[in-house]
C-alpha positions as a printed Julia matrix, in Angstrom:
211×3 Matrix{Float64}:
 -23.81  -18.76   12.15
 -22.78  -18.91    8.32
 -22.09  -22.29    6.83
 -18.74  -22.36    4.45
 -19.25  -25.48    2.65
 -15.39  -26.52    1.48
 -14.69  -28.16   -1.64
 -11.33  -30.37   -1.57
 -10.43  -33.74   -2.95
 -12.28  -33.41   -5.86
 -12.72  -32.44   -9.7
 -14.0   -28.92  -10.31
 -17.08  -30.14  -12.02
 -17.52  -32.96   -8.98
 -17.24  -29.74   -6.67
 -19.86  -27.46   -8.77
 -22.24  -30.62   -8.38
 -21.96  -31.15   -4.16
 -21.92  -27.06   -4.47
 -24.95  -27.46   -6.26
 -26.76  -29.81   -3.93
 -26.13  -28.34   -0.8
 -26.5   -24.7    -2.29
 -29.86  -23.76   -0.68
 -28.24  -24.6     3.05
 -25.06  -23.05    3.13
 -23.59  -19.4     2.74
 -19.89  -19.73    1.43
 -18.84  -21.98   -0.92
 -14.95  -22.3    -0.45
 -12.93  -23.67   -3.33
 -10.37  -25.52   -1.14
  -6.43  -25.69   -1.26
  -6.05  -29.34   -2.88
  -8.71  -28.33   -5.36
  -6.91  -24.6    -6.58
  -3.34  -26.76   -6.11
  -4.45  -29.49   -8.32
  -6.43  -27.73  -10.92
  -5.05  -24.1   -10.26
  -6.74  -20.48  -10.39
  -9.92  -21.74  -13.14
 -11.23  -23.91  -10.31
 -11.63  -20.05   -8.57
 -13.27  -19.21  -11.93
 -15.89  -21.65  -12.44
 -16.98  -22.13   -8.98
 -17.7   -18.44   -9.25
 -19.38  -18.9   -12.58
 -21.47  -21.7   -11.45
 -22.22  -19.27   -8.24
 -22.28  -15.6    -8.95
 -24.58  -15.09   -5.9
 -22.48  -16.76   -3.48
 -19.46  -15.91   -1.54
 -16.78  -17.64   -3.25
 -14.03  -18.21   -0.63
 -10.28  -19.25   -2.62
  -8.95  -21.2     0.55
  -5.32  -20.53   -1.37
  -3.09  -20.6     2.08
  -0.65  -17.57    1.03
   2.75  -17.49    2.87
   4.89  -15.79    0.66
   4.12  -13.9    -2.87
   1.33  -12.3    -1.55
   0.34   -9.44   -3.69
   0.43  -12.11   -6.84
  -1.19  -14.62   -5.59
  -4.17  -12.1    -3.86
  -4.38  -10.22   -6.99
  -5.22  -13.82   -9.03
  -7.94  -15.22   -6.93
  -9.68  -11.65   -6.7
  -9.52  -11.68  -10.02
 -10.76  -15.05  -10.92
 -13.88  -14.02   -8.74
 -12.75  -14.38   -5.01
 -14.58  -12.7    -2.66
 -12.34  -14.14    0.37
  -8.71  -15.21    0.22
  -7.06  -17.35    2.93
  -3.61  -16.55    4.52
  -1.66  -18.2     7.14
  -1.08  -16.53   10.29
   2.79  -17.58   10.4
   3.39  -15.87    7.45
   5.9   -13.04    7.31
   4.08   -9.7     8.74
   4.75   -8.33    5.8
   3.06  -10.85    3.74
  -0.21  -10.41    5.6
  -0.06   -6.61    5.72
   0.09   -7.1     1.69
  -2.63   -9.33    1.81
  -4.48   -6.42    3.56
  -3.8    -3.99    1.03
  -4.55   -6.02   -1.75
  -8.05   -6.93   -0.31
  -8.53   -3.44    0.72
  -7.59   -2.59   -3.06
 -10.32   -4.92   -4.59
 -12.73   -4.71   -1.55
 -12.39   -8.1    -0.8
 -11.87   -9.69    2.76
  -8.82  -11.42    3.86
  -9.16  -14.88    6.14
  -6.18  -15.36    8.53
  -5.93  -19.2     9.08
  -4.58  -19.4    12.67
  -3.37  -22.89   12.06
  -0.41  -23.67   14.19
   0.08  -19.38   15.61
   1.45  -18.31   19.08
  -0.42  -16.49   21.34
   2.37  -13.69   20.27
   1.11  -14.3    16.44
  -2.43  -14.27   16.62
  -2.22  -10.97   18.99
   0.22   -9.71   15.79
  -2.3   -10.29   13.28
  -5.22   -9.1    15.57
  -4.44   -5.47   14.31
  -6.15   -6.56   11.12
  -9.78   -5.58   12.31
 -11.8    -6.66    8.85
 -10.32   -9.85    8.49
 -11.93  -12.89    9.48
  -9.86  -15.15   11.66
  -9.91  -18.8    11.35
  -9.07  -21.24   14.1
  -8.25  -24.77   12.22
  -7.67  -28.01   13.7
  -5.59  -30.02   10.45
  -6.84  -32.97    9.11
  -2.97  -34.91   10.52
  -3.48  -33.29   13.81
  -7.24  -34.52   14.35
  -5.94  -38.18   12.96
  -2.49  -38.55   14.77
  -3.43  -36.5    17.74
  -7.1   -36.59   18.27
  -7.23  -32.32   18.41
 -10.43  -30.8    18.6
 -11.71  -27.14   17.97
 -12.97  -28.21   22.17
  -9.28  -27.24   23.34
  -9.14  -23.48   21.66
 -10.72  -20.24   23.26
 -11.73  -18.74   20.01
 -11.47  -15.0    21.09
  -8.92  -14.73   23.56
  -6.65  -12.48   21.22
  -9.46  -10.65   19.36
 -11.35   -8.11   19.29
 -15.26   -8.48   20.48
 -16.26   -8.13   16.96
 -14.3    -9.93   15.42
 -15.24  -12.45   12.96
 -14.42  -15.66   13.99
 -14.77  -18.87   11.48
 -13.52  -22.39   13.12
 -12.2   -25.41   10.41
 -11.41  -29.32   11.56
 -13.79  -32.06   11.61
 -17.04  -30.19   11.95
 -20.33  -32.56   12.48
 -23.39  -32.45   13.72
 -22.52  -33.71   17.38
 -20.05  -30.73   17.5
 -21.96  -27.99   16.16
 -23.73  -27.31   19.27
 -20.3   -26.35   21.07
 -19.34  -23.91   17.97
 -22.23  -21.77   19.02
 -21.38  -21.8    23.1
 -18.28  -20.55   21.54
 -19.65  -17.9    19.55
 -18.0   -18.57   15.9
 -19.46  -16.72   13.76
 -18.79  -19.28   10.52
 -18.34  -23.0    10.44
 -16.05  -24.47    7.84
 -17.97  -27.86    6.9
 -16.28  -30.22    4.55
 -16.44  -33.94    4.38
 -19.54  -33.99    7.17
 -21.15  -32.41    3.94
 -19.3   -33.74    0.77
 -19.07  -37.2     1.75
 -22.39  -37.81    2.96
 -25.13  -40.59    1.02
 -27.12  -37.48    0.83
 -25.17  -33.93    0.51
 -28.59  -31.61    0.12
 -30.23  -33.8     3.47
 -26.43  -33.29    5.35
 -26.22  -29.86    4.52
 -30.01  -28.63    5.71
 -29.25  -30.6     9.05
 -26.62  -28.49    9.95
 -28.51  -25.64    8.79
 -31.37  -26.54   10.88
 -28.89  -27.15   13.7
 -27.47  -23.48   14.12
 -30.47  -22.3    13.7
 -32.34  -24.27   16.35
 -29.64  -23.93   19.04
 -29.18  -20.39   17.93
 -33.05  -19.33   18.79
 -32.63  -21.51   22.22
């Protein structure tokens, strides 16, 4: 299982130095949607500066303007761009194009979807699909990633990441449920010790993987 280490809340040189520190345990490095909102599309940029060698992924949340907004982060060094899975159709088929056009990877975040829109957007076979629990839903309404079936509308190879309050006495049920990447965040960031909280979870997946 990949580790996507997400990078919100923060200044972009604050995020480039928990990037740094957790860098050896983690694949992805996502520059998150507070961070791109607040500081815009040079937070892409200098993540990817600061990590040519990683998978940068811009967690920019499309909806609308799709072809613009696709074309800036791939441009500023993206490798993966988020889009929500209630968008318009015709968003997300942009979205497609666009990463097809810079052969790039689209991430579908599933966050509040149907069953009727995540079998829609399950036509996209490269994309990664993301099952996310919010940050209000976990606080107000206790949600866990526990309640979802991750691939009940997907292909069998589909990649599958999972988002929402990710920490070490969860991991073990993301791989019984077969996610293929983890979205860590504040488990990670806000840790006394980022590089010692990011090689546990490391060691984790990779212990429970091998059982």
């Amino acid at each position: 299982m990949k580790i996507q280490l997400a990078l919100d809340r923060v200044t972009i040189e604050e995020a480039i130095i928990l990037a740094k520190l957790a860098e050896p345990s983690v694949d992805w490095i996502e520059v998150g949607t507070s961070l791109i909102k607040e500081y815009g599309i040079e937070s892409i940029y200098k993540i990817k500066q600061a990590f040519p060698h990683k998978t940068i992924v811009a967690d920019i949340k499309t909806i609308d303007n799709a072809e613009y907004e696709f074309t800036m982060c791939y441009q500023a060094g993206a490798d993966i761009a988020t889009v929500m899975g209630v968008s318009p159709l015709p968003t997300i088929e942009t979205c497609a194009n666009v990463s097809e056009k810079w052969n790039k990877k689209m991430m579908i975040d599933l966050l509040n979807t149907s069953s009727s829109s995540q079998k829609q957007v399950s036509i996209y076979r490269s994309a990664i699909f993301c099952h996310h629990i919010s940050k209000d839903e976990q606080e107000k309404e206790g949600k866990s990633l526990s309640q979802i079936n991750l691939r009940q509308y997907f292909h069998s190879d589909a990649q599958i990441a999972v988002a929402g309050g990710i920490n070490p006495a969860s991991s073990a049920s993301l791989l019984q449920m077969k996610a293929d990447v983890a979205i860590i965040g504040s488990a990670i960031t806000k840790s006394a010790d980022v590089a010692k909280a990011s090689a546990k979870f490391q060691d984790l997946f990779m212990s429970r993987g091998n059982v």
